[in-house]
Amino acid sequence: MTDNIISIQYDSDIAKGNEAVRISFYANMGFFIEVAQMFEFNLRKLICYERSVKEIEQGEITKENVERICAKYDRYYDDTYLGKSKFTLGKLINESKNDSSIPKEFFDFLDELNEFRVNLVHKIFQNNIIIHDFDSAEFVLEYTNKRIIPMTNKAIEINRAIIGIIDLYRSDLQDYKAQVGFPLPS
């Protein structure tokens, strides 16, 4: 039997003198990054489902058209996720602004979310080399409680709404596939 030992790596200059605040900061930052990644995943899915359904509805609903359109957006998904034209969260937000059914008021938050993600992931530690704000446990605690946690909670809430929209388009797409004789997953 082995003991349950966990290892956590971190910069000991962050929240100097208060390991609990430091660990909380890193844990909340990691969870925010997870939520932002799920946002990126769901925006990509929404774009593909929504565009597929809208394109199917614009033309004749035949097996060939449904198959061609679904293949087109399967390629789009792969290209923007794994391909040469991989889309970042910011690019997906801009792409979804063009023709998405996401309520307009969500886009202000999506832009704020992306900007916060970029700062958190790419700039916070670089800036701390010069400014040293994150050396202070009080500053780190306040930043975690007033910035990271509220941003994460709002992102979770809006992500749930986006999943609801995805589910509606997925259902429509499955209906069109069923109409033209595609076997549906069980």
XYZ file of N, CA, C and O in Angstrom:
744
model
N 0.844 -1.183 0.000
C 0.000 0.000 0.000
C 0.886 1.241 0.000
O 1.868 1.331 0.719
N 0.487 2.208 -0.823
C 1.257 3.452 -0.872
C 0.460 4.565 -0.214
O -0.756 4.570 -0.203
N 1.184 5.499 0.312
C 0.545 6.681 0.899
C 0.027 7.573 -0.219
O 0.581 7.600 -1.317
N -1.020 8.288 0.064
C -1.535 9.265 -0.905
C -0.717 10.531 -0.802
O -0.997 11.401 0.005
N 0.285 10.612 -1.643
C 1.178 11.772 -1.651
C 0.949 12.522 -2.947
O 0.934 11.928 -4.021
N 0.743 13.806 -2.835
C 0.600 14.620 -4.031
C 1.783 15.572 -4.121
O 2.362 15.971 -3.104
N 2.116 15.899 -5.324
C 3.189 16.858 -5.568
C 2.593 18.050 -6.283
O 1.814 17.888 -7.222
N 2.951 19.205 -5.845
C 2.496 20.436 -6.486
C 3.728 21.289 -6.745
O 4.495 21.575 -5.830
N 3.884 21.685 -7.990
C 4.985 22.575 -8.324
C 4.437 23.984 -8.487
O 3.345 24.176 -9.027
N 5.198 24.953 -8.013
C 4.785 26.339 -8.133
C 5.975 27.244 -7.876
O 7.017 26.808 -7.398
N 5.770 28.491 -8.195
C 6.781 29.525 -7.953
C 6.607 30.007 -6.510
O 5.572 30.570 -6.158
N 7.596 29.770 -5.696
C 7.475 30.133 -4.276
C 7.482 31.647 -4.046
O 7.218 32.102 -2.935
N 7.746 32.425 -5.073
C 7.656 33.884 -4.938
C 6.218 34.386 -5.099
O 5.933 35.536 -4.805
N 5.328 33.531 -5.591
C 3.919 33.897 -5.692
C 3.304 33.747 -4.298
O 3.466 32.723 -3.643
N 2.619 34.782 -3.821
C 1.991 34.779 -2.484
C 2.994 34.332 -1.425
O 2.726 33.439 -0.625
N 4.140 34.998 -1.424
C 5.215 34.641 -0.484
C 4.686 34.516 0.938
O 3.942 35.360 1.424
N 5.067 33.426 1.561
C 4.735 33.243 2.972
C 3.350 32.666 3.233
O 2.993 32.446 4.387
N 2.563 32.422 2.187
C 1.231 31.871 2.417
C 0.957 30.774 1.380
O 0.415 31.021 0.312
N 1.327 29.570 1.751
C 1.208 28.445 0.823
C -0.250 28.160 0.447
O -0.550 27.816 -0.690
N -1.178 28.331 1.369
C -2.587 28.061 1.082
C -3.108 29.013 0.002
O -3.821 28.588 -0.916
N -2.768 30.278 0.090
C -3.193 31.260 -0.924
C -2.542 30.920 -2.260
O -3.188 30.973 -3.306
N -1.270 30.552 -2.228
C -0.546 30.200 -3.451
C -1.192 28.987 -4.126
O -1.450 29.003 -5.326
N -1.479 27.951 -3.369
C -2.088 26.744 -3.932
C -3.488 27.053 -4.454
O -3.879 26.593 -5.521
N -4.247 27.855 -3.728
C -5.579 28.250 -4.175
C -5.498 28.998 -5.504
O -6.295 28.756 -6.415
N -4.539 29.894 -5.615
C -4.349 30.661 -6.851
C -4.087 29.724 -8.025
O -4.761 29.800 -9.049
N -3.124 28.827 -7.854
C -2.794 27.912 -8.941
C -3.959 26.971 -9.266
O -4.233 26.686 -10.434
N -4.665 26.495 -8.259
C -5.805 25.605 -8.486
C -6.921 26.338 -9.235
O -7.490 25.802 -10.194
N -7.246 27.548 -8.814
C -8.301 28.317 -9.474
C -7.893 28.734 -10.880
O -8.726 28.767 -11.786
N -6.627 29.036 -11.065
C -6.136 29.372 -12.392
C -6.255 28.143 -13.302
O -6.727 28.247 -14.440
N -5.895 26.983 -12.811
C -6.011 25.758 -13.597
C -7.446 25.450 -13.961
O -7.748 25.044 -15.094
N -8.362 25.652 -13.011
C -9.767 25.390 -13.295
C -10.301 26.384 -14.321
O -11.054 26.012 -15.231
N -9.900 27.645 -14.222
C -10.317 28.626 -15.217
C -9.846 28.204 -16.606
O -10.603 28.289 -17.587
N -8.611 27.740 -16.708
C -8.077 27.311 -18.006
C -8.894 26.138 -18.544
O -9.209 26.081 -19.736
N -9.278 25.207 -17.676
C -10.131 24.097 -18.096
C -11.463 24.613 -18.645
O -11.918 24.186 -19.713
N -12.082 25.533 -17.937
C -13.371 26.085 -18.365
C -13.211 26.814 -19.702
O -14.047 26.677 -20.602
N -12.126 27.570 -19.867
C -11.879 28.276 -21.128
C -11.679 27.281 -22.271
O -12.160 27.513 -23.394
N -11.009 26.169 -22.015
C -10.826 25.147 -23.041
C -12.163 24.528 -23.437
O -12.412 24.256 -24.603
N -13.032 24.316 -22.460
C -14.357 23.773 -22.767
C -15.172 24.782 -23.580
O -15.939 24.411 -24.459
N -14.982 26.055 -23.292
C -15.634 27.099 -24.072
C -15.192 27.018 -25.525
O -16.011 27.090 -26.445
N -13.880 26.895 -25.722
C -13.339 26.785 -27.075
C -13.925 25.563 -27.784
O -14.362 25.644 -28.933
N -13.955 24.440 -27.107
C -14.517 23.199 -27.643
C -15.980 23.402 -28.034
O -16.406 23.026 -29.128
N -16.755 24.003 -27.149
C -18.184 24.181 -27.408
C -18.462 25.222 -28.487
O -19.411 25.064 -29.267
N -17.682 26.277 -28.561
C -17.877 27.252 -29.645
C -17.638 26.603 -30.997
O -18.381 26.838 -31.956
N -16.602 25.776 -31.084
C -16.303 25.080 -32.336
C -17.474 24.158 -32.708
O -17.894 24.110 -33.858
N -17.988 23.423 -31.724
C -19.139 22.544 -31.984
C -20.351 23.360 -32.419
O -21.057 22.981 -33.357
N -20.617 24.473 -31.734
C -21.764 25.306 -32.086
C -21.660 25.798 -33.522
O -22.634 25.731 -34.282
N -20.510 26.300 -33.897
C -20.328 26.792 -35.266
C -20.651 25.685 -36.265
O -21.381 25.906 -37.240
N -20.133 24.495 -36.031
C -20.352 23.393 -36.975
C -21.806 22.960 -37.026
O -22.364 22.800 -38.124
N -22.430 22.767 -35.875
C -23.839 22.351 -35.862
C -24.734 23.425 -36.477
O -25.603 23.142 -37.307
N -24.533 24.653 -36.042
C -25.404 25.725 -36.518
C -25.270 25.938 -38.024
O -26.274 26.050 -38.736
N -24.042 25.982 -38.517
C -23.848 26.190 -39.951
C -24.367 25.006 -40.760
O -24.913 25.194 -41.849
N -24.204 23.808 -40.229
C -24.731 22.630 -40.920
C -26.244 22.743 -41.069
O -26.788 22.568 -42.173
N -26.925 23.015 -39.980
C -28.388 23.100 -40.005
C -28.844 24.231 -40.927
O -29.745 24.036 -41.760
N -28.241 25.392 -40.804
C -28.662 26.523 -41.640
C -28.437 26.247 -43.117
O -29.274 26.603 -43.956
N -27.318 25.610 -43.437
C -27.034 25.302 -44.844
C -27.995 24.239 -45.371
O -28.466 24.328 -46.504
N -28.309 23.244 -44.567
C -29.277 22.218 -44.967
C -30.628 22.867 -45.234
O -31.297 22.564 -46.221
N -31.028 23.789 -44.370
C -32.331 24.444 -44.493
C -32.413 25.366 -45.713
O -33.509 25.667 -46.191
N -31.284 25.810 -46.215
C -31.285 26.704 -47.375
C -31.451 25.961 -48.695
O -31.789 26.571 -49.702
N -31.189 24.663 -48.685
C -31.254 23.911 -49.932
C -32.268 22.793 -49.854
O -33.110 22.729 -48.948
N -32.172 21.917 -50.819
C -33.050 20.756 -50.858
C -32.553 19.735 -49.829
O -31.359 19.463 -49.744
N -33.467 19.204 -49.066
C -33.086 18.256 -48.021
C -33.062 16.851 -48.630
O -34.073 16.161 -48.685
N -31.871 16.519 -49.147
C -31.653 15.194 -49.730
C -30.508 14.525 -48.971
O -29.725 15.195 -48.290
N -30.419 13.218 -49.134
C -29.341 12.482 -48.462
C -27.977 12.998 -48.929
O -27.071 13.174 -48.123
N -27.848 13.251 -50.207
C -26.571 13.730 -50.755
C -26.193 15.097 -50.170
O -25.045 15.322 -49.809
N -27.167 16.017 -50.110
C -26.885 17.344 -49.551
C -26.538 17.261 -48.071
O -25.592 17.907 -47.616
N -27.317 16.496 -47.319
C -27.050 16.365 -45.883
C -25.672 15.749 -45.665
O -24.883 16.220 -44.844
N -25.357 14.721 -46.441
C -24.053 14.053 -46.319
C -22.908 15.005 -46.667
O -21.906 15.090 -45.955
N -23.071 15.751 -47.770
C -22.037 16.699 -48.212
C -21.822 17.798 -47.169
O -20.685 18.125 -46.809
N -22.911 18.341 -46.653
C -22.820 19.435 -45.675
C -22.209 18.936 -44.368
O -21.338 19.596 -43.791
N -22.624 17.780 -43.916
C -22.050 17.233 -42.673
C -20.555 16.964 -42.837
O -19.763 17.263 -41.934
N -20.159 16.417 -43.994
C -18.737 16.162 -44.256
C -17.954 17.479 -44.296
O -16.833 17.566 -43.774
N -18.561 18.499 -44.890
C -17.925 19.820 -44.972
C -17.614 20.364 -43.575
O -16.501 20.839 -43.299
N -18.576 20.266 -42.672
C -18.359 20.825 -41.333
C -17.573 19.889 -40.421
O -16.958 20.349 -39.461
N -17.532 18.614 -40.745
C -16.596 17.712 -40.051
C -15.165 18.115 -40.397
O -14.292 18.161 -39.521
N -14.920 18.422 -41.686
C -13.587 18.888 -42.103
C -13.256 20.232 -41.458
O -12.142 20.463 -41.009
N -14.247 21.124 -41.437
C -14.056 22.436 -40.798
C -13.631 22.243 -39.344
O -12.692 22.886 -38.875
N -14.333 21.363 -38.640
C -13.999 21.101 -37.235
C -12.556 20.632 -37.125
O -11.774 21.164 -36.332
N -12.198 19.623 -37.921
C -10.832 19.081 -37.865
C -9.793 20.132 -38.238
O -8.760 20.248 -37.576
N -10.060 20.900 -39.289
C -9.102 21.925 -39.731
C -8.895 23.007 -38.670
O -7.780 23.479 -38.470
N -9.974 23.418 -38.025
C -9.848 24.503 -37.047
C -9.384 24.004 -35.681
O -9.014 24.803 -34.831
N -9.407 22.699 -35.491
C -8.949 22.130 -34.214
C -7.538 21.579 -34.333
O -6.689 21.853 -33.485
N -7.278 20.831 -35.374
C -5.996 20.146 -35.506
C -5.176 20.606 -36.701
O -3.977 20.358 -36.751
N -5.809 21.221 -37.655
C -5.163 21.528 -38.924
C -4.267 22.752 -38.892
O -4.016 23.360 -37.849
N -3.805 23.104 -40.081
C -2.911 24.256 -40.240
C -3.577 25.555 -39.819
O -2.934 26.474 -39.360
N -4.894 25.635 -40.005
C -5.612 26.860 -39.663
C -6.278 26.744 -38.288
O -7.394 27.201 -38.103
N -5.577 26.165 -37.335
C -6.134 25.978 -35.991
C -6.609 27.320 -35.437
O -5.888 28.310 -35.481
N -7.829 27.318 -34.927
C -8.422 28.537 -34.396
C -8.240 28.595 -32.884
O -8.542 27.637 -32.184
N -7.804 29.739 -32.423
C -7.746 30.001 -30.994
C -9.146 30.381 -30.507
O -10.055 30.584 -31.315
N -9.292 30.526 -29.214
C -10.571 30.961 -28.659
C -10.980 32.308 -29.258
O -12.125 32.501 -29.649
N -10.053 33.224 -29.370
C -10.358 34.540 -29.949
C -10.846 34.444 -31.383
O -11.808 35.110 -31.775
N -10.210 33.619 -32.173
C -10.622 33.433 -33.568
C -12.005 32.789 -33.633
O -12.837 33.172 -34.451
N -12.276 31.817 -32.760
C -13.598 31.189 -32.738
C -14.682 32.182 -32.327
O -15.787 32.156 -32.866
N -14.364 33.043 -31.375
C -15.332 34.070 -30.963
C -15.646 34.971 -32.152
O -16.818 35.228 -32.455
N -14.619 35.436 -32.840
C -14.839 36.303 -34.008
C -15.592 35.567 -35.109
O -16.480 36.136 -35.743
N -15.271 34.318 -35.325
C -15.947 33.504 -36.334
C -17.417 33.328 -35.983
O -18.282 33.397 -36.848
N -17.715 33.119 -34.710
C -19.108 32.887 -34.312
C -19.930 34.183 -34.325
O -21.151 34.130 -34.433
N -19.275 35.329 -34.268
C -19.995 36.604 -34.332
C -20.661 36.801 -35.688
O -21.665 37.501 -35.798
N -20.109 36.180 -36.723
C -20.610 36.395 -38.083
C -22.032 35.914 -38.285
O -22.815 36.568 -38.963
N -22.360 34.757 -37.729
C -23.661 34.168 -38.073
C -24.233 33.312 -36.953
O -25.048 32.441 -37.193
N -23.856 33.570 -35.746
C -24.253 32.710 -34.642
C -25.573 33.140 -34.021
O -25.955 34.297 -34.067
N -26.221 32.163 -33.425
C -27.453 32.453 -32.691
C -27.168 32.768 -31.228
O -28.091 32.912 -30.437
N -25.904 32.897 -30.885
C -25.548 33.294 -29.525
C -26.080 34.715 -29.310
O -25.872 35.593 -30.151
N -26.778 34.952 -28.211
C -27.278 36.315 -27.955
C -26.144 37.343 -27.971
O -25.048 37.091 -27.455
N -26.412 38.466 -28.594
C -25.394 39.512 -28.773
C -24.733 39.926 -27.453
O -23.529 40.146 -27.408
N -25.522 39.971 -26.362
C -24.941 40.404 -25.083
C -23.890 39.427 -24.557
O -23.052 39.790 -23.737
N -23.906 38.182 -25.046
C -22.881 37.220 -24.633
C -21.519 37.579 -25.216
O -20.493 37.267 -24.629
N -21.508 38.218 -26.397
C -20.238 38.460 -27.064
C -19.330 39.419 -26.300
O -18.114 39.279 -26.342
N -19.904 40.394 -25.605
C -19.064 41.272 -24.773
C -18.337 40.440 -23.734
O -17.144 40.624 -23.490
N -19.076 39.507 -23.111
C -18.434 38.639 -22.126
C -17.412 37.715 -22.789
O -16.337 37.490 -22.237
N -17.728 37.186 -23.960
C -16.787 36.286 -24.632
C -15.480 37.001 -24.945
O -14.399 36.435 -24.772
N -15.569 38.253 -25.387
C -14.351 39.035 -25.624
C -13.587 39.268 -24.325
O -12.358 39.160 -24.284
N -14.321 39.584 -23.254
C -13.691 39.778 -21.943
C -13.049 38.475 -21.457
O -11.934 38.486 -20.937
N -13.745 37.372 -21.637
C -13.210 36.065 -21.248
C -11.909 35.772 -21.976
O -10.921 35.364 -21.361
N -11.898 36.010 -23.273
C -10.688 35.729 -24.037
C -9.534 36.632 -23.619
O -8.403 36.178 -23.467
N -9.824 37.903 -23.417
C -8.772 38.833 -22.979
C -8.221 38.422 -21.609
O -7.016 38.425 -21.384
N -9.113 38.038 -20.714
C -8.685 37.583 -19.390
C -7.838 36.321 -19.503
O -6.805 36.187 -18.856
N -8.263 35.393 -20.372
C -7.510 34.149 -20.579
C -6.107 34.448 -21.100
O -5.120 33.912 -20.609
N -6.021 35.329 -22.071
C -4.714 35.684 -22.638
C -3.817 36.288 -21.553
O -2.646 35.929 -21.420
N -4.377 37.214 -20.769
C -3.582 37.830 -19.703
C -3.160 36.813 -18.657
O -2.007 36.810 -18.211
N -4.079 35.948 -18.257
C -3.783 34.967 -17.221
C -2.734 33.969 -17.691
O -1.784 33.673 -16.971
N -2.877 33.492 -18.899
C -1.987 32.448 -19.395
C -0.658 33.010 -19.901
O 0.392 32.403 -19.689
N -0.694 34.170 -20.532
C 0.497 34.645 -21.225
C 1.223 35.819 -20.570
O 2.391 36.033 -20.852
N 0.529 36.589 -19.739
C 1.158 37.838 -19.302
C 1.391 37.961 -17.803
O 2.285 38.678 -17.384
N 0.587 37.320 -16.994
C 0.630 37.547 -15.547
C 2.026 37.312 -14.964
O 2.535 38.130 -14.217
N 2.623 36.202 -15.307
C 3.918 35.869 -14.712
C 5.042 36.701 -15.312
O 5.977 37.064 -14.614
N 4.912 37.026 -16.595
C 5.904 37.905 -17.209
C 5.856 39.289 -16.569
O 6.897 39.872 -16.251
N 4.649 39.814 -16.377
C 4.510 41.131 -15.753
C 4.996 41.118 -14.309
O 5.510 42.118 -13.812
N 4.821 39.999 -13.635
C 5.227 39.925 -12.233
C 6.742 40.013 -12.069
O 7.220 40.407 -11.012
N 7.487 39.690 -13.093
C 8.941 39.820 -13.038
C 9.318 41.281 -12.814
O 10.266 41.598 -12.106
N 8.529 42.186 -13.374
C 8.812 43.624 -13.277
C 8.061 44.260 -12.115
O 8.624 45.032 -11.345
N 6.777 43.940 -11.976
C 5.919 44.638 -11.019
C 5.886 43.973 -9.642
O 5.770 44.638 -8.631
N 5.955 42.684 -9.574
C 5.978 41.893 -8.327
C 4.697 41.954 -7.507
O 4.719 41.655 -6.315
N 3.556 42.299 -8.117
C 2.290 42.321 -7.383
C 1.947 40.947 -6.808
O 1.427 40.846 -5.700
N 2.236 39.915 -7.569
C 1.846 38.574 -7.161
C 2.765 37.977 -6.093
O 2.532 36.870 -5.633
N 3.748 38.726 -5.683
C 4.551 38.304 -4.532
C 3.730 38.414 -3.246
O 3.944 37.671 -2.300
N 2.793 39.321 -3.224
C 1.980 39.597 -2.043
C 0.821 38.601 -1.935
O -0.010 38.492 -2.840
N 0.748 37.906 -0.811
C -0.348 36.955 -0.583
C -1.695 37.675 -0.593
O -2.683 37.130 -1.109
N -1.749 38.880 -0.058
C -3.008 39.628 -0.035
C -3.466 39.958 -1.450
O -4.655 39.840 -1.776
N -2.528 40.389 -2.296
C -2.862 40.700 -3.683
C -3.347 39.451 -4.414
O -4.356 39.483 -5.124
N -2.665 38.340 -4.230
C -3.020 37.082 -4.887
C -4.402 36.611 -4.435
O -5.230 36.198 -5.251
N -4.674 36.703 -3.150
C -5.977 36.300 -2.625
C -7.084 37.171 -3.218
O -8.125 36.668 -3.665
N -6.860 38.467 -3.241
C -7.854 39.378 -3.808
C -8.046 39.111 -5.302
O -9.177 39.079 -5.800
N -6.973 38.910 -6.028
C -7.054 38.622 -7.463
C -7.822 37.319 -7.715
O -8.675 37.256 -8.603
N -7.540 36.313 -6.915
C -8.232 35.037 -7.051
C -9.723 35.202 -6.781
O -10.559 34.749 -7.567
N -10.060 35.868 -5.678
C -11.456 35.993 -5.261
C -12.267 36.984 -6.095
O -13.461 36.790 -6.295
N -11.618 38.043 -6.574
C -12.355 39.085 -7.288
C -12.236 39.001 -8.800
O -13.023 39.644 -9.503
N -11.282 38.231 -9.309
C -11.112 38.147 -10.759
C -11.280 36.713 -11.276
O -12.138 36.453 -12.096
N -10.453 35.802 -10.783
C -10.461 34.452 -11.358
C -11.774 33.730 -11.066
O -12.408 33.197 -11.985
N -12.190 33.688 -9.824
C -13.394 32.936 -9.460
C -14.647 33.521 -10.115
O -15.421 32.770 -10.724
N -14.880 34.835 -10.055
C -16.072 35.368 -10.744
C -16.047 35.128 -12.258
O -17.080 34.812 -12.858
N -14.882 35.268 -12.885
C -14.774 35.041 -14.324
C -15.063 33.571 -14.646
O -15.776 33.260 -15.615
N -14.554 32.678 -13.838
C -14.813 31.246 -14.039
C -16.292 30.940 -13.888
O -16.875 30.232 -14.727
N -16.911 31.468 -12.850
C -18.334 31.202 -12.611
C -19.208 31.725 -13.748
O -20.139 31.051 -14.189
N -18.911 32.915 -14.244
C -19.696 33.460 -15.345
C -19.460 32.651 -16.623
O -20.395 32.405 -17.389
N -18.225 32.221 -16.829
C -17.920 31.401 -18.008
C -18.679 30.081 -17.956
O -19.203 29.616 -18.977
N -18.781 29.486 -16.790
C -19.537 28.237 -16.630
C -21.005 28.476 -16.968
O -21.630 27.688 -17.691
N -21.548 29.562 -16.473
C -22.962 29.888 -16.705
C -23.257 30.086 -18.200
O -24.214 29.530 -18.739
N -22.432 30.854 -18.881
C -22.661 31.111 -20.300
C -22.352 29.869 -21.122
O -23.033 29.586 -22.116
N -21.382 29.093 -20.688
C -21.078 27.848 -21.384
C -22.284 26.903 -21.345
O -22.594 26.236 -22.334
N -22.985 26.866 -20.225
C -24.195 26.035 -20.130
C -25.249 26.502 -21.141
O -25.930 25.686 -21.757
N -25.373 27.817 -21.300
C -26.335 28.344 -22.274
C -25.917 27.948 -23.694
O -26.768 27.572 -24.511
N -24.639 28.009 -23.984
C -24.149 27.626 -25.310
C -24.392 26.138 -25.551
O -24.792 25.736 -26.644
N -24.190 25.323 -24.541
C -24.470 23.886 -24.671
C -25.950 23.666 -24.984
O -26.301 22.803 -25.795
N -26.824 24.462 -24.370
C -28.248 24.366 -24.677
C -28.532 24.672 -26.135
O -29.349 23.991 -26.779
N -27.871 25.682 -26.681
C -28.037 26.032 -28.097
C -27.498 24.901 -28.976
O -28.125 24.516 -29.969
N -26.345 24.365 -28.609
C -25.770 23.232 -29.351
C -26.752 22.072 -29.389
O -26.975 21.459 -30.436
N -27.345 21.766 -28.242
C -28.290 20.646 -28.171
C -29.469 20.841 -29.119
O -29.936 19.881 -29.749
N -29.958 22.076 -29.245
C -31.065 22.349 -30.164
C -30.651 22.103 -31.615
O -31.398 21.479 -32.387
N -29.472 22.595 -31.995
C -28.994 22.384 -33.363
C -28.678 20.908 -33.612
O -28.935 20.388 -34.705
N -28.124 20.237 -32.613
C -27.829 18.803 -32.753
C -29.130 18.037 -33.011
O -29.188 17.158 -33.873
N -30.157 18.385 -32.280
C -31.459 17.734 -32.457
C -32.008 17.986 -33.857
O -32.501 17.060 -34.522
N -31.927 19.226 -34.331
C -32.373 19.548 -35.692
C -31.584 18.744 -36.722
O -32.153 18.202 -37.670
N -30.268 18.678 -36.528
C -29.422 17.951 -37.472
C -29.775 16.464 -37.480
O -29.867 15.845 -38.541
N -30.006 15.905 -36.325
C -30.407 14.491 -36.255
C -31.752 14.274 -36.939
O -31.953 13.258 -37.607
N -32.667 15.226 -36.789
C -33.959 15.127 -37.478
C -33.774 15.121 -38.991
O -34.399 14.320 -39.696
N -32.920 16.011 -39.511
C -32.674 16.046 -40.952
C -32.009 14.752 -41.418
O -32.352 14.219 -42.479
N -31.080 14.251 -40.653
C -30.434 12.987 -41.015
C -31.458 11.852 -41.041
O -31.436 11.011 -41.947
N -32.323 11.829 -40.063
C -33.361 10.776 -40.005
C -34.305 10.891 -41.209
O -34.699 9.873 -41.789
N -34.641 12.129 -41.604
C -35.548 12.342 -42.735
C -35.007 11.750 -44.032
O -35.778 11.305 -44.879
N -33.668 11.796 -44.183
C -33.083 11.322 -45.439
C -32.494 9.923 -45.310
O -31.858 9.425 -46.242
N -32.687 9.273 -44.167
C -32.323 7.875 -44.022
C -30.943 7.585 -43.462
O -30.453 6.466 -43.602
N -30.315 8.541 -42.824
C -29.043 8.266 -42.150
C -29.303 7.487 -40.871
O -30.196 7.832 -40.108
N -28.501 6.467 -40.619
C -28.647 5.786 -39.320
C -28.139 6.711 -38.216
O -27.107 7.365 -38.357
N -28.889 6.803 -37.144
C -28.524 7.680 -36.028
C -27.817 6.879 -34.937
O -28.137 5.707 -34.733
N -26.878 7.516 -34.272
C -26.206 6.819 -33.166
C -27.209 6.509 -32.052
O -28.136 7.270 -31.821
N -27.001 5.374 -31.422
C -27.931 5.017 -30.335
C -27.494 5.530 -29.000
O -26.492 6.019 -28.766
